[in-house]
Amino acid sequence: MVSDLLRPGVHRAQELLDDRAVVCAILAVEDAWVAAQHREGLVSAEEAAAAHAAVDRVGTDPHHLRELVTASEGGGNPVIPVLGAYRRAVEQVLGRPLPAVHASLTSQDVMDTALAHLLSSVRRRVVGDLTRAGDALAELVRRHRGTPMVARTLTQHALPTTFGLKAAGWLAAVDDAADEVSARVRLPLSCGGAAGTLAATVALVSGTAPGAQSSAQGAAHDQPLDPTQRLLHHWAGQLGLEVPDAPWHTTRTPVVRAAGALAEVAAALSRLANDVLLLSRPEIGELREPTAPGRGASSAMPQKQNPVLSVLLKRTALLAPGLASGVLAGAGAAVDERPDGGWHAEWPALGELAELTAAASSHAAELAEGLTVDAPRMARNLADAGTGVLAEPLAVALAPMLGERGADTARQLVRDAVRAEPHDVGALTERLAEAVAASDGAVAPPGVDARSTGALAAWLRPLTDPRAHLGAAPQLCDRAVARHDERRNR
């Protein structure tokens, strides 16, 4: 694992997927399996209680974790050493070995199910923080639905828009990402046994497998598949997971979907971060990140306040595609009935992606909740953008007045006028009025003399107010907020 010093901010989510979390997830899965067998009458209450009490006997302090990390090399996965420690703990509590521990399971059943258990916590954390971010963004959209600013396309000034509409774009992406995580970061239970046939589990419930030899009296079943499925549902219920239609040892669709949803979160939050990074530049100054003691400081320049939350969000977005591709590569390498390395490659990639995404969701919530919007600066920047931001709406307004080729003529007239008067709106209006008055066959709106420069200028003047060209921006803001509110109330 890369040093956490090289992954600033990841401490916000580290407890979700660190070594202790993995060990605890494996233990929870093994404990739940014994509990499920008890519900099916295969294990006594005493044995189930002993198995549960033994969980706390397995060491998860740094010393024991290091031992487990080292021992995991022997079998290529952490389940085997954790299982060994758990079996010893059960024997200490019960006074004898308990064959029901891990009975009929394989290490991949436990590891995949433990991963599902871990990702359930990640899902809840990410969705919770994205919901916080969405609530804060929705409030920005409401407040600034009519706050004018200059829109920028391909790095250049374009048209008037509103800050509310920009924030509505962030909101839509965050809401969509939250929905994707909620739907797709849901790995089901994994149970197929050694080769994906559930043969040992079928034998277990019929009382012929070693794990069924306990002090509990198991019932005989004429239809062994029915109690097998019932046992799996008991297990899944203990862990809050779903039972899949079939084993997925080498059908890695659940893992691929989870990685895709997490990567989508990173991309959605990067859109927010990129805009904040741009608009918080001193020469633009339209937005400011929230401050906190020690945040954004420079080691050399005491005056600086760096937008660190956005920097970390962008960092995560740059890493996410590579991590997601690592999961895809591992999934695509699956072969036979059990993978020979592809499965193992998924863990670090998916774990890193989940950890970074969970931290990023927390960063985004804090950013959205504390973002400062400088509306007067937005208005000044819009004014300073000059007459060019009015070019398209003026050309659209003039086109009907200029005959069959009115659209082309209007664009040319406006282009020439903007180039001649890039900053003075009044001079632009006079120049356009003169050009229209000099045009052959110009047809003015009712009540306006097409040959009168003064009349044409008076008609054009209201069209030079940027607020007259916001289009449906306020209504689009309202729709984005309504969609968010509907999602929150689902």
Coordinates of C-alpha atoms in Angstrom, one line a residue, residues 16 65 68 76 108 122 154 181 186 285 309 351 357 383 389 454:
L16 CA -13.7 1.6 5.8
L65 CA -2.5 -7.4 11.7
L68 CA -1.9 -11.7 9.2
G76 CA -2.5 -15.7 -1.8
Q108 CA -13.3 -17.0 -2.6
V122 CA -18.6 2.4 1.4
L154 CA -13.7 26.2 -25.0
V181 CA -23.6 4.2 -6.4
R186 CA -24.2 -3.7 -4.2
G285 CA -12.4 35.7 -8.2
L309 CA -10.5 20.6 -1.5
G351 CA -10.1 -0.9 -2.6
T357 CA -14.1 8.0 -3.8
A383 CA -19.5 43.6 -18.0
V389 CA -21.2 38.1 -25.2
G454 CA -32.1 56.9 -33.4

